[in-house]
Amino acid sequence: PEKEMEYGIFSVREISTSKDMEVYTIEFAGREDYKDFLGRQVRASLQPSGQMPADDAAMITLSTCTSRSEEGRFIVQAARIQ
């Protein structure tokens, strides 16, 4: 990219790919649906950030395997702040 972008972490947690696939959602019915999604992600975080991303903020989800099970993933979700 031609400029740097800054993201703020709002959710970190371990998930199971057999139960928690919502974190990989990329399309939403509308802004209210996206806002509801963001709220669920914030509430599920292991480490509360106290931050609720704006309902128009771009978001990224980083996902990596865990050693606990084949279905386990550790995810970090962040919203663009700049």
GROMACS .gro file of C-alpha atoms in nm:
model
   82
    1PRO     CA    1   0.000   0.000   0.000
    2GLU     CA    2   0.098   0.359  -0.050
    3LYS     CA    3   0.028   0.450   0.312
    4GLU     CA    4   0.044   0.286   0.651
    5MET     CA    5  -0.278   0.176   0.815
    6GLU     CA    6  -0.328   0.137   1.187
    7TYR     CA    7  -0.555  -0.125   1.343
    8GLY     CA    8  -0.667  -0.160   1.704
    9ILE     CA    9  -0.722  -0.505   1.852
   10PHE     CA   10  -1.072  -0.554   1.992
   11SER     CA   11  -1.095  -0.932   2.034
   12VAL     CA   12  -0.860  -1.224   2.105
   13ARG     CA   13  -0.969  -1.579   2.175
   14GLU     CA   14  -0.948  -1.945   2.097
   15ILE     CA   15  -1.219  -2.093   1.876
   16SER     CA   16  -1.318  -2.428   1.731
   17THR     CA   17  -1.363  -2.455   1.355
   18SER     CA   18  -1.649  -2.698   1.415
   19LYS     CA   19  -1.849  -2.443   1.620
   20ASP     CA   20  -1.722  -2.089   1.573
   21MET     CA   21  -1.704  -2.024   1.200
   22GLU     CA   22  -1.885  -1.689   1.231
   23VAL     CA   23  -1.547  -1.517   1.287
   24TYR     CA   24  -1.467  -1.576   0.919
   25THR     CA   25  -1.780  -1.396   0.789
   26ILE     CA   26  -1.697  -1.147   0.514
   27GLU     CA   27  -2.041  -1.037   0.388
   28PHE     CA   28  -2.318  -0.878   0.590
   29ALA     CA   29  -2.679  -0.790   0.510
   30GLY     CA   30  -2.620  -0.431   0.615
   31ARG     CA   31  -2.455  -0.199   0.862
   32GLU     CA   32  -2.677  -0.311   1.153
   33ASP     CA   33  -2.588  -0.677   1.085
   34TYR     CA   34  -2.216  -0.585   1.083
   35LYS     CA   35  -2.257  -0.386   1.406
   36ASP     CA   36  -2.425  -0.687   1.574
   37PHE     CA   37  -2.141  -0.911   1.451
   38LEU     CA   38  -1.880  -0.675   1.595
   39GLY     CA   39  -2.062  -0.669   1.930
   40ARG     CA   40  -2.061  -1.049   1.950
   41GLN     CA   41  -1.690  -1.059   1.873
   42VAL     CA   42  -1.610  -0.796   2.140
   43ARG     CA   43  -1.816  -0.982   2.403
   44ALA     CA   44  -1.645  -1.315   2.323
   45SER     CA   45  -1.292  -1.180   2.372
   46LEU     CA   46  -1.072  -1.338   2.639
   47GLN     CA   47  -0.911  -1.001   2.706
   48PRO     CA   48  -1.169  -0.721   2.714
   49SER     CA   49  -1.036  -0.416   2.532
   50GLY     CA   50  -1.313  -0.179   2.630
   51GLN     CA   51  -1.329  -0.077   2.264
   52MET     CA   52  -1.620  -0.119   2.027
   53PRO     CA   53  -1.517  -0.072   1.664
   54ALA     CA   54  -1.712   0.174   1.452
   55ASP     CA   55  -1.978   0.003   1.241
   56ASP     CA   56  -1.809   0.135   0.926
   57ALA     CA   57  -1.453   0.033   1.022
   58ALA     CA   58  -1.259  -0.211   0.807
   59MET     CA   59  -1.164  -0.520   1.005
   60ILE     CA   60  -0.908  -0.801   0.986
   61THR     CA   61  -0.907  -1.144   1.150
   62LEU     CA   62  -0.576  -1.320   1.202
   63SER     CA   63  -0.608  -1.693   1.264
   64THR     CA   64  -0.351  -1.957   1.355
   65CYS     CA   65  -0.366  -2.321   1.461
   66THR     CA   66  -0.336  -2.421   1.824
   67SER     CA   67  -0.175  -2.732   1.966
   68ARG     CA   68  -0.481  -2.825   2.172
   69SER     CA   69  -0.679  -2.985   1.887
   70GLU     CA   70  -0.694  -3.005   1.508
   71GLU     CA   71  -1.004  -2.784   1.513
   72GLY     CA   72  -0.857  -2.525   1.750
   73ARG     CA   73  -0.764  -2.180   1.625
   74PHE     CA   74  -0.640  -1.872   1.807
   75ILE     CA   75  -0.776  -1.554   1.653
   76VAL     CA   76  -0.699  -1.186   1.683
   77GLN     CA   77  -0.949  -0.936   1.544
   78ALA     CA   78  -0.869  -0.572   1.481
   79ALA     CA   79  -1.048  -0.273   1.331
   80ARG     CA   80  -0.887   0.000   1.127
   81ILE     CA   81  -0.847   0.320   1.324
   82GLN     CA   82  -0.637   0.519   1.076
   0.00000   0.00000   0.00000
